[in-house]
Short mmCIF file of C-alpha atoms in Angstrom, two decimals:
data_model
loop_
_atom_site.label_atom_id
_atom_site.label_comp_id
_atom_site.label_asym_id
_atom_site.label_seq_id
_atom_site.Cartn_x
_atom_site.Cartn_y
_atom_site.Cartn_z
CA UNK D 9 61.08 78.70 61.04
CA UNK D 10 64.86 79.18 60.99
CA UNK D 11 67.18 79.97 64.61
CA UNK D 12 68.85 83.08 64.07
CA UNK D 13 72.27 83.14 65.12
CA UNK D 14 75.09 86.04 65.14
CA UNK D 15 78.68 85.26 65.42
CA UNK D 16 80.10 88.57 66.61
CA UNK D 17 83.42 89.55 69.43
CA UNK D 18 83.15 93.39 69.17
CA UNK D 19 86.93 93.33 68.57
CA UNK D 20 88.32 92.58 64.92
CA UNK D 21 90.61 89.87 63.54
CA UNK D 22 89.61 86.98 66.92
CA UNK D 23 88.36 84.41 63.98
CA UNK D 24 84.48 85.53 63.48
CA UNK D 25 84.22 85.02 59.95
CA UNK D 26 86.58 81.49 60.08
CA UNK D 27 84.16 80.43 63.05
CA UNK D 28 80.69 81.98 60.55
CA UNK D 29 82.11 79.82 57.70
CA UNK D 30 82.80 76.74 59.70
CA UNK D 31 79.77 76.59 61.88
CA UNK D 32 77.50 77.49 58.84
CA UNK D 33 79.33 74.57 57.02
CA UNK D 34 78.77 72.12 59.92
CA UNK D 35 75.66 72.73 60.23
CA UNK D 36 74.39 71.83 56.48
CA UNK D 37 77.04 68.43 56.33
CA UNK D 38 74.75 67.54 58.89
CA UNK D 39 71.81 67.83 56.85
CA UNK D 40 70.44 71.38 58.14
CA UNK D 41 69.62 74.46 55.44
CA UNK D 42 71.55 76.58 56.40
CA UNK D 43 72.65 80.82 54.96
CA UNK D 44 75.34 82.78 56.16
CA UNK D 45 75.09 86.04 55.61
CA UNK D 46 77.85 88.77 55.85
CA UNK D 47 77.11 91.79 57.40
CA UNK D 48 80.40 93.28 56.89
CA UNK D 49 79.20 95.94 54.03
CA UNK D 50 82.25 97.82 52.44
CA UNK D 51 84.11 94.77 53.45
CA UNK D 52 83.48 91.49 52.79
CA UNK D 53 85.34 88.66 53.24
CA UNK D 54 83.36 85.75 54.32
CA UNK D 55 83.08 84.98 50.05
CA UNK D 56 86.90 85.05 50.28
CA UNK D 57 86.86 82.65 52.99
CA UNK D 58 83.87 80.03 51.50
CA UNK D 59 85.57 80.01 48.38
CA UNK D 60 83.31 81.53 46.06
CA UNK D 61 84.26 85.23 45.10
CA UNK D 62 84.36 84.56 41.78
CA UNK D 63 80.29 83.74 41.82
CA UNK D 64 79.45 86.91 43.81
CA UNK D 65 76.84 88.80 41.23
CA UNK D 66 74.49 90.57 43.56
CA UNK D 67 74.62 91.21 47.09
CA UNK D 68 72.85 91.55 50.31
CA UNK D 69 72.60 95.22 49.41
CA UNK D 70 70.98 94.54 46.29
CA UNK D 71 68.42 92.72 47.73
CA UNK D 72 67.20 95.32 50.67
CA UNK D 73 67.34 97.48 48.32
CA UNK D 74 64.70 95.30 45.79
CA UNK D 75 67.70 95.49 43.45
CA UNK D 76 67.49 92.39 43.12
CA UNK D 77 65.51 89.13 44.30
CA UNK D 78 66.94 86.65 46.84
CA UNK D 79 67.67 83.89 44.67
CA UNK D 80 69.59 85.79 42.26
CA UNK D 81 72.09 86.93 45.59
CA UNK D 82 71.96 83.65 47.54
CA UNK D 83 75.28 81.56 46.37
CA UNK D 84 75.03 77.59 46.81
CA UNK D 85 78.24 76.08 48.29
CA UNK D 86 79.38 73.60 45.72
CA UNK D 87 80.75 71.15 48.00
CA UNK D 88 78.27 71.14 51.00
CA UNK D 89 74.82 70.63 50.17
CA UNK D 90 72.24 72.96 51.89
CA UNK D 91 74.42 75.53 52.34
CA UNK D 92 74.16 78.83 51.23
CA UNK D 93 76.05 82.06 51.39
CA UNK D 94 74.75 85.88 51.16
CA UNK D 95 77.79 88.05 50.64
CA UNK D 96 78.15 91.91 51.58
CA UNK D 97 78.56 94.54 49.10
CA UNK D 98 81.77 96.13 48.09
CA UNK D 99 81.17 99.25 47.45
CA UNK D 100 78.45 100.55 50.03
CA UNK D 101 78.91 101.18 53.39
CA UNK D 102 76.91 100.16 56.36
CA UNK D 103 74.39 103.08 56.60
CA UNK D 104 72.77 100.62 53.51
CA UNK D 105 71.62 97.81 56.03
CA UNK D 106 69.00 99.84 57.57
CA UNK D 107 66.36 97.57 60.54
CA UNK D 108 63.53 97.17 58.13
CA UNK D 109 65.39 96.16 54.75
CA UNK D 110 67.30 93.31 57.14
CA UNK D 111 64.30 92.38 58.43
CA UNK D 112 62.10 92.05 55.68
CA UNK D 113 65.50 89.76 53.92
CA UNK D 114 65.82 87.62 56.99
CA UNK D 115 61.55 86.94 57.57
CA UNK D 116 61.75 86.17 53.88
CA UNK D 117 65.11 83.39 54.57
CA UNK D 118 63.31 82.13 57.72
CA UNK D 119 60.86 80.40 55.65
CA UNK D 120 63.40 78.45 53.85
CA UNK D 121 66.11 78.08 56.25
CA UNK D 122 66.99 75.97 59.62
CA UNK D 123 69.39 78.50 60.27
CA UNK D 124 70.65 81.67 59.58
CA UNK D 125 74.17 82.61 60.63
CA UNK D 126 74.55 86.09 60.59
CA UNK D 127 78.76 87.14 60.48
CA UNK D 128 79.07 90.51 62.18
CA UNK D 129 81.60 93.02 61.21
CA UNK D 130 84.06 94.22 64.31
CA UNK D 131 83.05 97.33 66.48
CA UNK D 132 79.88 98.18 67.92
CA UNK D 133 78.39 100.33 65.03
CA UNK D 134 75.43 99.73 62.70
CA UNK D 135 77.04 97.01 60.82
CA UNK D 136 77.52 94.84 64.15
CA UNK D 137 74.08 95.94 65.75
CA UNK D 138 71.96 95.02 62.55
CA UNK D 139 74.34 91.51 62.55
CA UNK D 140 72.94 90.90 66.31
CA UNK D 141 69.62 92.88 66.56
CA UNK D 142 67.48 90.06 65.37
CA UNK D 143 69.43 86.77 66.94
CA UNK D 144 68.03 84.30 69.27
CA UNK D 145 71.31 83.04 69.65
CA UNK D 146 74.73 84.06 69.76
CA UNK D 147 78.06 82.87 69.03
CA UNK D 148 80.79 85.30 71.10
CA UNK D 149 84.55 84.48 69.53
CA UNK D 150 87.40 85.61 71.74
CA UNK D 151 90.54 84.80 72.08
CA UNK D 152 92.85 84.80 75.47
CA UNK D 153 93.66 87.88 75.24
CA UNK D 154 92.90 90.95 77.33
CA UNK D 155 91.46 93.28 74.42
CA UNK D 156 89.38 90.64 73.17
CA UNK D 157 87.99 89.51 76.67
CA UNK D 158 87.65 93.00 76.96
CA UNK D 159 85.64 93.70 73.84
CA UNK D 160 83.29 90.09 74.56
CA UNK D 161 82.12 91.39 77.40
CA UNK D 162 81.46 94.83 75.62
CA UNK D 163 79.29 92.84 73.14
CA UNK D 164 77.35 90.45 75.47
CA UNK D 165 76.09 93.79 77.49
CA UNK D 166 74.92 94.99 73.85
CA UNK D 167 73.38 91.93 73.37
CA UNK D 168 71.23 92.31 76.72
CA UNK D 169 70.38 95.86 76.12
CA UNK D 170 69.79 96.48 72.62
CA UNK D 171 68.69 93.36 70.71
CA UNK D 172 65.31 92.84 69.73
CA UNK D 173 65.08 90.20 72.02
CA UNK D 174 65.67 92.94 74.94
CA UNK D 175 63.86 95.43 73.66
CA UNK D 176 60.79 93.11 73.64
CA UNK D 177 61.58 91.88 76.99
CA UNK D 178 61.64 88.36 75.11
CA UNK D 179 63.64 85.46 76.88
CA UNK D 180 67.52 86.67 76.02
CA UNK D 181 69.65 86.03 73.61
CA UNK D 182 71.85 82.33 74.35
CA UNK D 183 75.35 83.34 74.62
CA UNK D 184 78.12 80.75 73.85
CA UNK D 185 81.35 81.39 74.16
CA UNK D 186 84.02 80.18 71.40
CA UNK D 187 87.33 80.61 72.27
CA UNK D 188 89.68 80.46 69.33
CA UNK D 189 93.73 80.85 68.60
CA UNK D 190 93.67 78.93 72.05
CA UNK D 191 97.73 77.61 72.88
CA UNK D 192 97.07 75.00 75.69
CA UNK D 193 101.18 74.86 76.44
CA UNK D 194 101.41 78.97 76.68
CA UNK D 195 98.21 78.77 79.05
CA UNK D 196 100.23 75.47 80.97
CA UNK D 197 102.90 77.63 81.41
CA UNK D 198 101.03 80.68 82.53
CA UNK D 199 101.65 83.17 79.52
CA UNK D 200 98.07 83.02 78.19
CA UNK D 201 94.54 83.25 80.28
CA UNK D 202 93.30 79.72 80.44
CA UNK D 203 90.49 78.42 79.24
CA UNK D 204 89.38 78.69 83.20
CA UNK D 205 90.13 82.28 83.09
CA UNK D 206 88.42 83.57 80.41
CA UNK D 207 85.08 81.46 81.65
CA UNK D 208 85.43 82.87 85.19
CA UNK D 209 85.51 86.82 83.70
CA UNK D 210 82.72 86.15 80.73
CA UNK D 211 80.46 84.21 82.65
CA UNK D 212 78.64 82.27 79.53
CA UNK D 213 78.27 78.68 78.65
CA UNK D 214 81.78 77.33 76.44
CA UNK D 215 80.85 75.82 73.53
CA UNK D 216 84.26 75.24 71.44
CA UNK D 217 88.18 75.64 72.23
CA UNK D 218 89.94 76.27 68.33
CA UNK D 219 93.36 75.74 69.23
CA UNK D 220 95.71 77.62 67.46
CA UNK D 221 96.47 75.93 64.23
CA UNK D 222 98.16 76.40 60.62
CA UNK D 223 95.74 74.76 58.97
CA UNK D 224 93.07 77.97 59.82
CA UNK D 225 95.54 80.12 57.82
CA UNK D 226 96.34 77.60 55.05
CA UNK D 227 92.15 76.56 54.52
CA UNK D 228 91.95 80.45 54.38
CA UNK D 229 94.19 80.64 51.47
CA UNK D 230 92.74 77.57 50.08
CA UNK D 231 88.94 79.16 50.43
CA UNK D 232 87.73 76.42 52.49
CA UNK D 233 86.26 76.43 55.97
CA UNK D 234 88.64 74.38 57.75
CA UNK D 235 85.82 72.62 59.45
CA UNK D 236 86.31 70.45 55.91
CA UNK D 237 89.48 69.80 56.72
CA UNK D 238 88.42 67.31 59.83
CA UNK D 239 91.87 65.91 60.20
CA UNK D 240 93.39 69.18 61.53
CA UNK D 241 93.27 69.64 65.25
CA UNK D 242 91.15 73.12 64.46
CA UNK D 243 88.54 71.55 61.79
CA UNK D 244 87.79 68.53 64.71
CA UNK D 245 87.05 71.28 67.35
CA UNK D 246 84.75 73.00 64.97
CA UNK D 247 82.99 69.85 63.91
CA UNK D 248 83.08 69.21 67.86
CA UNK D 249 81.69 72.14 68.37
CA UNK D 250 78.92 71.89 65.96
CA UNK D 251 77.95 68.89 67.55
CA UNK D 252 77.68 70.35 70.92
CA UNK D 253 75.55 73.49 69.37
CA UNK D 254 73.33 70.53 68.16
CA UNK D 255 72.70 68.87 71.75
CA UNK D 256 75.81 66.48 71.90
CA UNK D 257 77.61 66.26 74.92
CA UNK D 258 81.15 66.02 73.98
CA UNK D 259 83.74 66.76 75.87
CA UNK D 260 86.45 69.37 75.12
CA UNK D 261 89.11 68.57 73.16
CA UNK D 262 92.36 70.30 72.54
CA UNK D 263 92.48 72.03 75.82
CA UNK D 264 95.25 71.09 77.55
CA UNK D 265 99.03 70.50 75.93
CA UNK D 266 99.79 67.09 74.57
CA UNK D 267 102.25 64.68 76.28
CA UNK D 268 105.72 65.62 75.48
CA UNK D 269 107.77 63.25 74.05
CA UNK D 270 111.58 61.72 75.37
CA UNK D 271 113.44 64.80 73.70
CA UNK D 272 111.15 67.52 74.49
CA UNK D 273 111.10 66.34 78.30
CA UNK D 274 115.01 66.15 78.04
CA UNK D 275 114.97 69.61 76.89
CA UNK D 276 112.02 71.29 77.13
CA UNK D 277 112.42 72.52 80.82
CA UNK D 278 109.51 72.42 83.43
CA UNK N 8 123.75 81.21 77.95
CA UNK N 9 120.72 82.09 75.93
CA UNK N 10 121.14 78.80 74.31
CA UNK N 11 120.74 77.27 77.74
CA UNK N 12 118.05 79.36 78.28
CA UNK N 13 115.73 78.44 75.23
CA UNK N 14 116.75 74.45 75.97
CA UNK N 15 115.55 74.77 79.64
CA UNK N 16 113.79 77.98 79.43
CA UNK N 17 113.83 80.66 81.75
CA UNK N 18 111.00 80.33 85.35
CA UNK N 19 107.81 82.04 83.66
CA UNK N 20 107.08 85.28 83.81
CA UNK N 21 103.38 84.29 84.54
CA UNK N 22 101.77 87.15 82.96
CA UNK N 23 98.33 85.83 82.42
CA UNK N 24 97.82 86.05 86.26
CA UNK N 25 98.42 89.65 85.90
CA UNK N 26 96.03 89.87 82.99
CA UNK N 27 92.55 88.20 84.35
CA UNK N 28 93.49 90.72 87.57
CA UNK N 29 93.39 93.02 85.48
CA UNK N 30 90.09 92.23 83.55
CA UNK N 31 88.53 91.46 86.47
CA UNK N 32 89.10 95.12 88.05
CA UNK N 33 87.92 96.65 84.14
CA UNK N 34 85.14 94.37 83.42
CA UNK N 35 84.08 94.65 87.26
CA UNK N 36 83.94 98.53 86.64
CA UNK N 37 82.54 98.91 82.84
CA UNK N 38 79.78 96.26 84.07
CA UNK N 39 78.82 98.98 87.27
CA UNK N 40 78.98 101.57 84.75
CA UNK N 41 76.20 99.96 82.37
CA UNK N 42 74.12 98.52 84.44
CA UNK N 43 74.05 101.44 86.90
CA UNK N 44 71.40 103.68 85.15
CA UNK N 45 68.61 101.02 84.86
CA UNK N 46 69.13 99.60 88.44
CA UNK N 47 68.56 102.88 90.47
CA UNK N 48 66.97 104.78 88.32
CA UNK N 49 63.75 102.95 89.81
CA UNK N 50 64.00 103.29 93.33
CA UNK N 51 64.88 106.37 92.78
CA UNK N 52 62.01 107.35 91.19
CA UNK N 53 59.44 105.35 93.63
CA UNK N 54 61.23 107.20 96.39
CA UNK N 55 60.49 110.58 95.26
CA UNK N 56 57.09 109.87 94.35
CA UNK N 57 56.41 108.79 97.47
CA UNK N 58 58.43 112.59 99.07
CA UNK N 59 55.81 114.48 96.19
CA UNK N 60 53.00 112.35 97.81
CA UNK N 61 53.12 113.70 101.22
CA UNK N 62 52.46 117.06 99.83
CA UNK N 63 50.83 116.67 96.68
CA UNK N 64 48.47 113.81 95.40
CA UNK N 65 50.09 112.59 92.16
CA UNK N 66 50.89 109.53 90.70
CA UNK N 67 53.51 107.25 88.91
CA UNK N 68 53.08 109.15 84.91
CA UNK N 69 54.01 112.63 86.67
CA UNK N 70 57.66 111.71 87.65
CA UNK N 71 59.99 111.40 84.94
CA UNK N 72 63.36 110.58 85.62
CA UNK N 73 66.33 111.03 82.66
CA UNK N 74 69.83 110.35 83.39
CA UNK N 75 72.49 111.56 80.48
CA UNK N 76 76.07 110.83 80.54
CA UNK N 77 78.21 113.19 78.18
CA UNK N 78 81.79 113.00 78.34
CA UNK N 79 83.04 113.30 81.87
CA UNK N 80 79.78 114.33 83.82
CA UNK N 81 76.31 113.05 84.08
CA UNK N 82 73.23 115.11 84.08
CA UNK N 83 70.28 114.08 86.23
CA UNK N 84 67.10 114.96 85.06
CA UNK N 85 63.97 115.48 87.41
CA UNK N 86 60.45 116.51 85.87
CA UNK N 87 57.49 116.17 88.12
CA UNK N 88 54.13 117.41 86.72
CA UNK N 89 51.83 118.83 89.19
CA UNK N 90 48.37 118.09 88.59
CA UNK N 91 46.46 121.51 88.06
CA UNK N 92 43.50 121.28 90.13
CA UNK N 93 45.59 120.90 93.35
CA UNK N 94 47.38 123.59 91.63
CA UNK N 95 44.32 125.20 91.98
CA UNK N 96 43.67 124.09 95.35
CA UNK N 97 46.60 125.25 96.68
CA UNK N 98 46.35 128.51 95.29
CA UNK N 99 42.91 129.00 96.60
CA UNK N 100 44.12 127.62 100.13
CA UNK N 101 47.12 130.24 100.17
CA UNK N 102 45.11 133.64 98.81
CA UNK N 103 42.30 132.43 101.24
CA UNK N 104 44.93 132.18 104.27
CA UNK N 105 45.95 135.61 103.05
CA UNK N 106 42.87 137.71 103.45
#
C-alpha cells in the first residue's frame, strides 16, 4: 500500500511544484513507484515542470469523472524509471475534484504505487484541501520570508484540523519542513530569518535547506526536476533530502555561506 | 561614497530580527485564535452541566454548546434540553405548592 504524501505551503510561488517534481523524481531513481499528481485544476504546471506537456492526453479530471481509465491519464517519465505523473486539467476548475472521485483515483493508485505525491495548488480552498485531505505525510515548503512562514503555519493548523487523518482521530499527519530559496550569506548577515528562525516559529522536524540557486530556474526552462541535475548545489539538497525522507541521517548541507575567498575578504566588508 | 559603500558595505540593517518578532507575536495570536474554540469549549460545557445538575437531573446529550465566529463578533450558543418528566415533576410540585 502506497504513503500518501502532500507537498503544500498555503502561500503561492515558495517552490511546491519544483520540490513535488524533485522529491517524486528521487524517490523512483531510488527504485520506489512512485505518481505525482497535480492538484492544481485550471492550472497546471507540474507537466510543464517534468517535461512532458506535449504527452498530456487525459487528465486527472477525466479520470474522476470515468472519462477515462487510469492508464490512459498516468504519463511515464522517460528518463526515470518508476515514475509517473497525473497532470491537472486545463480547462476545469477545482469544484471538479470532489472527496469521493479523489478518493476512489488514489485507493485505485495505492495498489500500484510506493508513493503518491500529491502537489497542492496555493490557498486554502478545495483544490489545496482535496491535495492534503487524504496524506499521511506532509511536505510544508516555505521560504524565509514572513508571508510564507506566515501562510506554513496557516497550513499545518489545516492539516491538524481538517485532514482525514484528524477527522478520524488517526495518529497525525508527519509534518516536514522544506525550506527553499534559502541565501545562507543574507541570513549570516541578518537580512533573512535563519534557518534557526524559521524552526523556532514552525515547530516541525527540517527535512531539506534548497538554497537559492539558478539552476532551479534554468531546469525549469529545461523541463527537468533539478534533482537530475545532482551537480547543482539545489539538485544535491534535494537528492539529500530524499535521502533523509528515506531514513538517512545526513547532515544539512548548504546552510551556512561558503568561505570567502582573498578578494572577497579584501572587499567584501564584515 | 556609494562605491565605498557596496566594497565594504554599509553595518546591517538586521531586519530579520524584526521579522521572527514579528511572526512570533502573529503566529502566537492566529494559533490562540484556532485552537481557542476546541480547548474551552469542554470545560465549559462540563461546568454547566454540572450548574443544570444541582437543579435538574440531566445528563451529558442535553447540553449542546455551538460557538460561531462571523466577521468581528462571536456568537455563543447554549441549548440545554430539559428532560420532560421532571418537567412534569416540577410542574406538579409548583401547582401543588399553589393550592
Amino acid at each position: 500500500m502506497a504513503t500518501i504524501i502532500v507537498v503544500t505551503s498555503g502561500k503561492g510561488g515558495v517552490g511546491k511544484t519544483t520540490t513535488s517534481a524533485s522529491f517524486a523524481t528521487g524517490l523512483a531513481q531510488r527504485g520506489y513507484r512512485t505518481v505525482v499528481i497535480d492538484f492544481d485544476v485550471g492550472l497546471r504546471n507540474l507537466d510543464l515542470i517534468m517535461g512532458c506537456e506535449r504527452r498530456v492526453v487525459y487528465d486527472f479530471v477525466n479520470v474522476i469523472n470515468n472519462e477515462a481509465n487510469l492508464n490512459q491519464a498516468l504519463i511515464r517519465d522517460k528518463r526515470v524509471e518508476n515514475l509517473y505523473i497525473l497532470p491537472a486539467s486545463q480547462t476545469r476548475d477545482k469544484e471538479a475534484l470532489t472527496k469521493e472521485g479523489v478518493e476512489r483515483v488514489l485507493n485505485e493508485l495505492k495498489v500500484g504505487f510506493d508513493y503518491i505525491v500529491c502537489d497542492s495548488p496555493a490557498g486554502i480552498e478545495r483544490g489545496a484541501l482535496m491535495a492534503l485531505y487524504f496524506a499521511d505525510q506532509a511536505l510544508v515548503v516555505t521560504n524565509p520570508e514572513v508571508s510564507s512562514v506566515r501562510d506554513s503555519d496557516r497550513i499545518l493548523g489545516i492539516l491538524a484540523s481538517k485532514s482525514l487523518r484528524a477527522e478520524q482521530g488517526d495518529e497525525p499527519v508527519k509534518e516536514h519542513l522544506v525550506l527553499a530559496r534559502y541565501a545562507p550569506e543574507r541570513a549570516d548577515r541578518g537580512d533573512m530569518l535563519s534557518v534557526n528562525d524559521v524552526l523556532e516559529i514552525l515547530g516541525i522536524p527540517l527535512l531539506g535547506v534548497i538554497p537559492e540557486s539558478q539552476t532551479v530556474l534554468q531546469s525549469s526552462n529545461a523541463g527537468v526536476p533539478v534533482i537530475l541535475e545532482d551537480t547543482s548545489e539545489a539538485g544535491a539538497a534535494y537528492g539529500d533530502l530524499v535521502d533523509r525522507f528515506l531514513g538517512k541521517d545526513l547532515p544539512h548541507r548548504f546552510t551556512s555561506a561558503q568561505k570567502k575567498g582573498f578578494l572577497q575578504r579584501l572587499f567584501g566588508g564584515s | 561614497m556609494r562605491l565605498l559603500d557596496s566594497i565594504f558595505r554599509a553595518p546591517s540593517s538586521k531586519s530579520a530580527a524584526l521579522a521572527k518578532e514579528r511572526l512570533q507575536i502573529i503566529v502566537t495570536h492566529e494559533r490562540g485564535n484556532r485552537r481557542n474554540s476546541p480547548d474551552y469549549l469542554p470545560a465549559l460545557k462540563k461546568e454547566l452541566l454540572e450548574v443544570v445538575r444541582k437543579y435538574v437531573p440531566i445528563d451529558q446529550s442535553q447540553v449542546k454548546v455551538h460557538l460561531d465566529r462571523e466577521d468581528g463578533y462571536e456568537v455563543l450558543e447554549l441549548n440545554i434540553t430539559l428532560p420532560e418528566e421532571e418537567q412534569r415533576v416540577v410542574q406538579q410540585r409548583s401547582n401543588g405548592g399553589g393550592t
